Amino acid sequence: MDILKNPTTVKSLASQLITSCDNYIALKMPEKQLKELITHYASQHGKKLFSRNGLNPTIISRIGKKRVELVNIMLSGFQRRLWD
């Protein structure tokens, strides 16, 4: 299970989110590891993951409704920095 921690593009980030969410759903990745990965993406790659109104529209369209729901659950309690 190879997951890139520092994707270089929004599409690459979406691809990594798909892989990690699918691994979690297939019980190949523990919830704690998925949460750590998604919060890493949020804190280190926030400009790729987020837009003004929440998640980046490209991310939403690429990963699909069910994975968006899972990402939002994993991000509950996460607060973005105001200066990004």
PDB file of N, CA and C in Angstrom:
ATOM      1  N   MET A   1       0.853  -1.167   0.000  1.00  0.00           N
ATOM      2  CA  MET A   1       0.000   0.000   0.000  1.00  0.00           C
ATOM      3  C   MET A   1       0.903   1.234   0.000  1.00  0.00           C
ATOM      4  N   ASP A   2       1.182   1.761  -1.172  1.00  0.00           N
ATOM      5  CA  ASP A   2       2.036   2.930  -1.308  1.00  0.00           C
ATOM      6  C   ASP A   2       1.185   4.168  -1.494  1.00  0.00           C
ATOM      7  N   ILE A   3       1.304   5.086  -0.533  1.00  0.00           N
ATOM      8  CA  ILE A   3       0.553   6.333  -0.602  1.00  0.00           C
ATOM      9  C   ILE A   3       1.545   7.476  -0.509  1.00  0.00           C
ATOM     10  N   LEU A   4       1.460   8.379  -1.464  1.00  0.00           N
ATOM     11  CA  LEU A   4       2.342   9.535  -1.532  1.00  0.00           C
ATOM     12  C   LEU A   4       1.911  10.564  -0.493  1.00  0.00           C
ATOM     13  N   LYS A   5       2.821  10.961   0.383  1.00  0.00           N
ATOM     14  CA  LYS A   5       2.475  11.926   1.432  1.00  0.00           C
ATOM     15  C   LYS A   5       2.525  13.364   0.936  1.00  0.00           C
ATOM     16  N   ASN A   6       3.249  13.605  -0.146  1.00  0.00           N
ATOM     17  CA  ASN A   6       3.391  14.969  -0.647  1.00  0.00           C
ATOM     18  C   ASN A   6       3.113  15.033  -2.145  1.00  0.00           C
ATOM     19  N   PRO A   7       1.849  14.908  -2.545  1.00  0.00           N
ATOM     20  CA  PRO A   7       1.505  14.985  -3.969  1.00  0.00           C
ATOM     21  C   PRO A   7       1.761  16.394  -4.507  1.00  0.00           C
ATOM     22  N   THR A   8       2.107  16.476  -5.787  1.00  0.00           N
ATOM     23  CA  THR A   8       2.502  17.764  -6.363  1.00  0.00           C
ATOM     24  C   THR A   8       1.371  18.512  -7.046  1.00  0.00           C
ATOM     25  N   THR A   9       0.274  17.836  -7.366  1.00  0.00           N
ATOM     26  CA  THR A   9      -0.848  18.497  -8.039  1.00  0.00           C
ATOM     27  C   THR A   9      -2.158  18.153  -7.339  1.00  0.00           C
ATOM     28  N   VAL A  10      -3.190  18.913  -7.657  1.00  0.00           N
ATOM     29  CA  VAL A  10      -4.519  18.656  -7.094  1.00  0.00           C
ATOM     30  C   VAL A  10      -5.022  17.290  -7.555  1.00  0.00           C
ATOM     31  N   LYS A  11      -4.807  16.967  -8.832  1.00  0.00           N
ATOM     32  CA  LYS A  11      -5.261  15.673  -9.354  1.00  0.00           C
ATOM     33  C   LYS A  11      -4.523  14.519  -8.684  1.00  0.00           C
ATOM     34  N   SER A  12      -3.249  14.713  -8.427  1.00  0.00           N
ATOM     35  CA  SER A  12      -2.466  13.694  -7.729  1.00  0.00           C
ATOM     36  C   SER A  12      -2.953  13.528  -6.289  1.00  0.00           C
ATOM     37  N   LEU A  13      -3.274  14.636  -5.645  1.00  0.00           N
ATOM     38  CA  LEU A  13      -3.832  14.585  -4.288  1.00  0.00           C
ATOM     39  C   LEU A  13      -5.158  13.833  -4.285  1.00  0.00           C
ATOM     40  N   ALA A  14      -6.006  14.108  -5.266  1.00  0.00           N
ATOM     41  CA  ALA A  14      -7.292  13.405  -5.376  1.00  0.00           C
ATOM     42  C   ALA A  14      -7.067  11.905  -5.543  1.00  0.00           C
ATOM     43  N   SER A  15      -6.102  11.546  -6.357  1.00  0.00           N
ATOM     44  CA  SER A  15      -5.790  10.137  -6.576  1.00  0.00           C
ATOM     45  C   SER A  15      -5.335   9.463  -5.279  1.00  0.00           C
ATOM     46  N   GLN A  16      -4.517  10.153  -4.502  1.00  0.00           N
ATOM     47  CA  GLN A  16      -4.056   9.603  -3.224  1.00  0.00           C
ATOM     48  C   GLN A  16      -5.204   9.476  -2.229  1.00  0.00           C
ATOM     49  N   LEU A  17      -6.121  10.440  -2.252  1.00  0.00           N
ATOM     50  CA  LEU A  17      -7.297  10.361  -1.376  1.00  0.00           C
ATOM     51  C   LEU A  17      -8.178   9.175  -1.754  1.00  0.00           C
ATOM     52  N   ILE A  18      -8.357   8.945  -3.049  1.00  0.00           N
ATOM     53  CA  ILE A  18      -9.143   7.794  -3.512  1.00  0.00           C
ATOM     54  C   ILE A  18      -8.509   6.499  -3.011  1.00  0.00           C
ATOM     55  N   THR A  19      -7.198   6.369  -3.209  1.00  0.00           N
ATOM     56  CA  THR A  19      -6.489   5.160  -2.787  1.00  0.00           C
ATOM     57  C   THR A  19      -6.600   4.944  -1.284  1.00  0.00           C
ATOM     58  N   SER A  20      -6.358   6.004  -0.515  1.00  0.00           N
ATOM     59  CA  SER A  20      -6.385   5.845   0.943  1.00  0.00           C
ATOM     60  C   SER A  20      -7.798   5.571   1.464  1.00  0.00           C
ATOM     61  N   CYS A  21      -8.810   6.243   0.918  1.00  0.00           N
ATOM     62  CA  CYS A  21     -10.195   5.984   1.345  1.00  0.00           C
ATOM     63  C   CYS A  21     -10.624   4.568   0.980  1.00  0.00           C
ATOM     64  N   ASP A  22     -10.265   4.125  -0.216  1.00  0.00           N
ATOM     65  CA  ASP A  22     -10.611   2.764  -0.626  1.00  0.00           C
ATOM     66  C   ASP A  22      -9.920   1.723   0.251  1.00  0.00           C
ATOM     67  N   ASN A  23      -8.662   1.977   0.613  1.00  0.00           N
ATOM     68  CA  ASN A  23      -7.958   1.060   1.514  1.00  0.00           C
ATOM     69  C   ASN A  23      -8.615   1.027   2.888  1.00  0.00           C
ATOM     70  N   TYR A  24      -9.072   2.163   3.363  1.00  0.00           N
ATOM     71  CA  TYR A  24      -9.768   2.219   4.653  1.00  0.00           C
ATOM     72  C   TYR A  24     -11.080   1.434   4.583  1.00  0.00           C
ATOM     73  N   ILE A  25     -11.840   1.642   3.518  1.00  0.00           N
ATOM     74  CA  ILE A  25     -13.125   0.954   3.361  1.00  0.00           C
ATOM     75  C   ILE A  25     -12.924  -0.560   3.248  1.00  0.00           C
ATOM     76  N   ALA A  26     -11.824  -0.970   2.597  1.00  0.00           N
ATOM     77  CA  ALA A  26     -11.520  -2.397   2.455  1.00  0.00           C
ATOM     78  C   ALA A  26     -10.820  -2.966   3.696  1.00  0.00           C
ATOM     79  N   LEU A  27     -10.746  -2.163   4.763  1.00  0.00           N
ATOM     80  CA  LEU A  27     -10.131  -2.561   6.030  1.00  0.00           C
ATOM     81  C   LEU A  27      -8.637  -2.871   5.898  1.00  0.00           C
ATOM     82  N   LYS A  28      -7.976  -2.241   4.937  1.00  0.00           N
ATOM     83  CA  LYS A  28      -6.536  -2.420   4.761  1.00  0.00           C
ATOM     84  C   LYS A  28      -5.743  -1.307   5.443  1.00  0.00           C
ATOM     85  N   MET A  29      -6.450  -0.280   5.932  1.00  0.00           N
ATOM     86  CA  MET A  29      -5.809   0.847   6.608  1.00  0.00           C
ATOM     87  C   MET A  29      -6.626   1.187   7.851  1.00  0.00           C
ATOM     88  N   PRO A  30      -5.963   1.312   9.000  1.00  0.00           N
ATOM     89  CA  PRO A  30      -6.711   1.675  10.211  1.00  0.00           C
ATOM     90  C   PRO A  30      -7.199   3.124  10.160  1.00  0.00           C
ATOM     91  N   GLU A  31      -8.251   3.389  10.903  1.00  0.00           N
ATOM     92  CA  GLU A  31      -8.851   4.730  10.919  1.00  0.00           C
ATOM     93  C   GLU A  31      -7.853   5.790  11.375  1.00  0.00           C
ATOM     94  N   LYS A  32      -7.053   5.459  12.361  1.00  0.00           N
ATOM     95  CA  LYS A  32      -6.067   6.415  12.879  1.00  0.00           C
ATOM     96  C   LYS A  32      -5.081   6.832  11.786  1.00  0.00           C
ATOM     97  N   GLN A  33      -4.628   5.881  10.991  1.00  0.00           N
ATOM     98  CA  GLN A  33      -3.679   6.174   9.915  1.00  0.00           C
ATOM     99  C   GLN A  33      -4.331   7.045   8.840  1.00  0.00           C
ATOM    100  N   LEU A  34      -5.588   6.763   8.499  1.00  0.00           N
ATOM    101  CA  LEU A  34      -6.298   7.572   7.510  1.00  0.00           C
ATOM    102  C   LEU A  34      -6.469   8.997   8.020  1.00  0.00           C
ATOM    103  N   LYS A  35      -6.857   9.135   9.273  1.00  0.00           N
ATOM    104  CA  LYS A  35      -7.045  10.470   9.856  1.00  0.00           C
ATOM    105  C   LYS A  35      -5.733  11.245   9.865  1.00  0.00           C
ATOM    106  N   GLU A  36      -4.638  10.587  10.232  1.00  0.00           N
ATOM    107  CA  GLU A  36      -3.323  11.239  10.231  1.00  0.00           C
ATOM    108  C   GLU A  36      -2.932  11.688   8.828  1.00  0.00           C
ATOM    109  N   LEU A  37      -3.186  10.850   7.835  1.00  0.00           N
ATOM    110  CA  LEU A  37      -2.849  11.191   6.456  1.00  0.00           C
ATOM    111  C   LEU A  37      -3.671  12.382   5.972  1.00  0.00           C
ATOM    112  N   ILE A  38      -4.962  12.370   6.224  1.00  0.00           N
ATOM    113  CA  ILE A  38      -5.828  13.452   5.752  1.00  0.00           C
ATOM    114  C   ILE A  38      -5.516  14.753   6.481  1.00  0.00           C
ATOM    115  N   THR A  39      -5.226  14.690   7.772  1.00  0.00           N
ATOM    116  CA  THR A  39      -4.853  15.926   8.470  1.00  0.00           C
ATOM    117  C   THR A  39      -3.480  16.415   8.011  1.00  0.00           C
ATOM    118  N   HIS A  40      -2.593  15.506   7.620  1.00  0.00           N
ATOM    119  CA  HIS A  40      -1.310  15.916   7.026  1.00  0.00           C
ATOM    120  C   HIS A  40      -1.559  16.665   5.721  1.00  0.00           C
ATOM    121  N   TYR A  41      -2.417  16.102   4.867  1.00  0.00           N
ATOM    122  CA  TYR A  41      -2.754  16.786   3.614  1.00  0.00           C
ATOM    123  C   TYR A  41      -3.366  18.156   3.899  1.00  0.00           C
ATOM    124  N   ALA A  42      -4.244  18.227   4.888  1.00  0.00           N
ATOM    125  CA  ALA A  42      -4.916  19.488   5.205  1.00  0.00           C
ATOM    126  C   ALA A  42      -3.932  20.533   5.717  1.00  0.00           C
ATOM    127  N   SER A  43      -2.984  20.119   6.544  1.00  0.00           N
ATOM    128  CA  SER A  43      -2.054  21.093   7.115  1.00  0.00           C
ATOM    129  C   SER A  43      -0.906  21.437   6.172  1.00  0.00           C
ATOM    130  N   GLN A  44      -0.417  20.475   5.404  1.00  0.00           N
ATOM    131  CA  GLN A  44       0.733  20.721   4.534  1.00  0.00           C
ATOM    132  C   GLN A  44       0.362  21.078   3.097  1.00  0.00           C
ATOM    133  N   HIS A  45      -0.809  20.658   2.648  1.00  0.00           N
ATOM    134  CA  HIS A  45      -1.233  20.880   1.258  1.00  0.00           C
ATOM    135  C   HIS A  45      -2.622  21.501   1.216  1.00  0.00           C
ATOM    136  N   GLY A  46      -2.872  22.412   2.145  1.00  0.00           N
ATOM    137  CA  GLY A  46      -4.192  23.026   2.274  1.00  0.00           C
ATOM    138  C   GLY A  46      -4.650  23.765   1.032  1.00  0.00           C
ATOM    139  N   LYS A  47      -3.717  24.383   0.315  1.00  0.00           N
ATOM    140  CA  LYS A  47      -4.100  25.136  -0.887  1.00  0.00           C
ATOM    141  C   LYS A  47      -4.599  24.212  -1.993  1.00  0.00           C
ATOM    142  N   LYS A  48      -4.127  22.972  -1.998  1.00  0.00           N
ATOM    143  CA  LYS A  48      -4.606  21.997  -2.985  1.00  0.00           C
ATOM    144  C   LYS A  48      -5.919  21.365  -2.533  1.00  0.00           C
ATOM    145  N   LEU A  49      -6.069  21.150  -1.243  1.00  0.00           N
ATOM    146  CA  LEU A  49      -7.225  20.430  -0.709  1.00  0.00           C
ATOM    147  C   LEU A  49      -8.454  21.317  -0.542  1.00  0.00           C
ATOM    148  N   PHE A  50      -8.243  22.572  -0.176  1.00  0.00           N
ATOM    149  CA  PHE A  50      -9.365  23.457   0.144  1.00  0.00           C
ATOM    150  C   PHE A  50      -9.524  24.586  -0.869  1.00  0.00           C
ATOM    151  N   SER A  51     -10.745  25.102  -0.944  1.00  0.00           N
ATOM    152  CA  SER A  51     -11.030  26.355  -1.649  1.00  0.00           C
ATOM    153  C   SER A  51     -11.759  27.244  -0.646  1.00  0.00           C
ATOM    154  N   ARG A  52     -12.287  28.347  -1.098  1.00  0.00           N
ATOM    155  CA  ARG A  52     -12.952  29.288  -0.181  1.00  0.00           C
ATOM    156  C   ARG A  52     -14.150  28.662   0.537  1.00  0.00           C
ATOM    157  N   ASN A  53     -14.881  27.803  -0.137  1.00  0.00           N
ATOM    158  CA  ASN A  53     -16.129  27.257   0.415  1.00  0.00           C
ATOM    159  C   ASN A  53     -16.006  25.821   0.903  1.00  0.00           C
ATOM    160  N   GLY A  54     -14.825  25.402   1.303  1.00  0.00           N
ATOM    161  CA  GLY A  54     -14.647  24.031   1.771  1.00  0.00           C
ATOM    162  C   GLY A  54     -13.628  23.297   0.927  1.00  0.00           C
ATOM    163  N   LEU A  55     -13.947  22.066   0.568  1.00  0.00           N
ATOM    164  CA  LEU A  55     -13.026  21.286  -0.254  1.00  0.00           C
ATOM    165  C   LEU A  55     -12.952  21.849  -1.668  1.00  0.00           C
ATOM    166  N   ASN A  56     -11.796  21.683  -2.277  1.00  0.00           N
ATOM    167  CA  ASN A  56     -11.563  22.110  -3.654  1.00  0.00           C
ATOM    168  C   ASN A  56     -12.554  21.389  -4.582  1.00  0.00           C
ATOM    169  N   PRO A  57     -13.221  22.115  -5.493  1.00  0.00           N
ATOM    170  CA  PRO A  57     -14.191  21.475  -6.402  1.00  0.00           C
ATOM    171  C   PRO A  57     -13.588  20.353  -7.254  1.00  0.00           C
ATOM    172  N   THR A  58     -12.321  20.479  -7.621  1.00  0.00           N
ATOM    173  CA  THR A  58     -11.661  19.410  -8.382  1.00  0.00           C
ATOM    174  C   THR A  58     -11.556  18.153  -7.533  1.00  0.00           C
ATOM    175  N   ILE A  59     -11.212  18.310  -6.271  1.00  0.00           N
ATOM    176  CA  ILE A  59     -11.133  17.167  -5.352  1.00  0.00           C
ATOM    177  C   ILE A  59     -12.507  16.514  -5.230  1.00  0.00           C
ATOM    178  N   ILE A  60     -13.543  17.336  -5.039  1.00  0.00           N
ATOM    179  CA  ILE A  60     -14.906  16.817  -4.872  1.00  0.00           C
ATOM    180  C   ILE A  60     -15.343  16.018  -6.091  1.00  0.00           C
ATOM    181  N   SER A  61     -15.116  16.570  -7.285  1.00  0.00           N
ATOM    182  CA  SER A  61     -15.569  15.878  -8.496  1.00  0.00           C
ATOM    183  C   SER A  61     -14.762  14.614  -8.763  1.00  0.00           C
ATOM    184  N   ARG A  62     -13.492  14.607  -8.399  1.00  0.00           N
ATOM    185  CA  ARG A  62     -12.641  13.442  -8.664  1.00  0.00           C
ATOM    186  C   ARG A  62     -12.866  12.297  -7.680  1.00  0.00           C
ATOM    187  N   ILE A  63     -13.059  12.620  -6.395  1.00  0.00           N
ATOM    188  CA  ILE A  63     -13.136  11.522  -5.420  1.00  0.00           C
ATOM    189  C   ILE A  63     -14.551  11.007  -5.190  1.00  0.00           C
ATOM    190  N   GLY A  64     -15.559  11.794  -5.502  1.00  0.00           N
ATOM    191  CA  GLY A  64     -16.933  11.323  -5.374  1.00  0.00           C
ATOM    192  C   GLY A  64     -17.557  11.627  -4.024  1.00  0.00           C
ATOM    193  N   LYS A  65     -18.870  11.520  -3.995  1.00  0.00           N
ATOM    194  CA  LYS A  65     -19.676  11.940  -2.844  1.00  0.00           C
ATOM    195  C   LYS A  65     -19.365  11.156  -1.568  1.00  0.00           C
ATOM    196  N   LYS A  66     -19.260   9.840  -1.665  1.00  0.00           N
ATOM    197  CA  LYS A  66     -19.044   9.009  -0.472  1.00  0.00           C
ATOM    198  C   LYS A  66     -17.668   9.257   0.140  1.00  0.00           C
ATOM    199  N   ARG A  67     -16.646   9.414  -0.711  1.00  0.00           N
ATOM    200  CA  ARG A  67     -15.303   9.683  -0.190  1.00  0.00           C
ATOM    201  C   ARG A  67     -15.216  11.092   0.388  1.00  0.00           C
ATOM    202  N   VAL A  68     -15.931  12.056  -0.219  1.00  0.00           N
ATOM    203  CA  VAL A  68     -15.975  13.418   0.333  1.00  0.00           C
ATOM    204  C   VAL A  68     -16.542  13.368   1.743  1.00  0.00           C
ATOM    205  N   GLU A  69     -17.587  12.595   1.921  1.00  0.00           N
ATOM    206  CA  GLU A  69     -18.194  12.437   3.244  1.00  0.00           C
ATOM    207  C   GLU A  69     -17.186  11.860   4.235  1.00  0.00           C
ATOM    208  N   LEU A  70     -16.430  10.861   3.805  1.00  0.00           N
ATOM    209  CA  LEU A  70     -15.416  10.242   4.657  1.00  0.00           C
ATOM    210  C   LEU A  70     -14.300  11.238   4.994  1.00  0.00           C
ATOM    211  N   VAL A  71     -13.839  12.000   4.009  1.00  0.00           N
ATOM    212  CA  VAL A  71     -12.801  13.010   4.242  1.00  0.00           C
ATOM    213  C   VAL A  71     -13.299  14.051   5.236  1.00  0.00           C
ATOM    214  N   ASN A  72     -14.536  14.497   5.083  1.00  0.00           N
ATOM    215  CA  ASN A  72     -15.094  15.483   6.010  1.00  0.00           C
ATOM    216  C   ASN A  72     -15.188  14.938   7.433  1.00  0.00           C
ATOM    217  N   ILE A  73     -15.526  13.665   7.572  1.00  0.00           N
ATOM    218  CA  ILE A  73     -15.561  13.037   8.898  1.00  0.00           C
ATOM    219  C   ILE A  73     -14.161  13.030   9.507  1.00  0.00           C
ATOM    220  N   MET A  74     -13.162  12.684   8.709  1.00  0.00           N
ATOM    221  CA  MET A  74     -11.786  12.639   9.202  1.00  0.00           C
ATOM    222  C   MET A  74     -11.258  14.033   9.542  1.00  0.00           C
ATOM    223  N   LEU A  75     -11.802  15.055   8.893  1.00  0.00           N
ATOM    224  CA  LEU A  75     -11.361  16.432   9.142  1.00  0.00           C
ATOM    225  C   LEU A  75     -12.144  17.114  10.256  1.00  0.00           C
ATOM    226  N   SER A  76     -13.104  16.426  10.855  1.00  0.00           N
ATOM    227  CA  SER A  76     -13.879  17.065  11.923  1.00  0.00           C
ATOM    228  C   SER A  76     -12.936  17.437  13.068  1.00  0.00           C
ATOM    229  N   GLY A  77     -13.042  18.674  13.503  1.00  0.00           N
ATOM    230  CA  GLY A  77     -12.160  19.179  14.547  1.00  0.00           C
ATOM    231  C   GLY A  77     -10.906  19.841  14.021  1.00  0.00           C
ATOM    232  N   PHE A  78     -10.618  19.694  12.723  1.00  0.00           N
ATOM    233  CA  PHE A  78      -9.437  20.333  12.137  1.00  0.00           C
ATOM    234  C   PHE A  78      -9.760  21.789  11.842  1.00  0.00           C
ATOM    235  N   GLN A  79      -8.860  22.680  12.212  1.00  0.00           N
ATOM    236  CA  GLN A  79      -9.073  24.103  11.959  1.00  0.00           C
ATOM    237  C   GLN A  79      -7.949  24.619  11.069  1.00  0.00           C
ATOM    238  N   ARG A  80      -8.342  25.197   9.934  1.00  0.00           N
ATOM    239  CA  ARG A  80      -7.351  25.763   9.010  1.00  0.00           C
ATOM    240  C   ARG A  80      -6.730  27.013   9.597  1.00  0.00           C
ATOM    241  N   ARG A  81      -5.486  27.234   9.239  1.00  0.00           N
ATOM    242  CA  ARG A  81      -4.824  28.470   9.647  1.00  0.00           C
ATOM    243  C   ARG A  81      -5.382  29.615   8.824  1.00  0.00           C
ATOM    244  N   LEU A  82      -5.528  30.755   9.438  1.00  0.00           N
ATOM    245  CA  LEU A  82      -6.132  31.907   8.775  1.00  0.00           C
ATOM    246  C   LEU A  82      -5.192  32.578   7.787  1.00  0.00           C
ATOM    247  N   TRP A  83      -3.907  32.426   7.951  1.00  0.00           N
ATOM    248  CA  TRP A  83      -2.967  33.150   7.098  1.00  0.00           C
ATOM    249  C   TRP A  83      -2.573  32.397   5.839  1.00  0.00           C
ATOM    250  N   ASP A  84      -3.109  31.220   5.601  1.00  0.00           N
ATOM    251  CA  ASP A  84      -2.807  30.475   4.363  1.00  0.00           C
ATOM    252  C   ASP A  84      -3.544  31.026   3.184  1.00  0.00           C
TER     253      ASP A  84
END
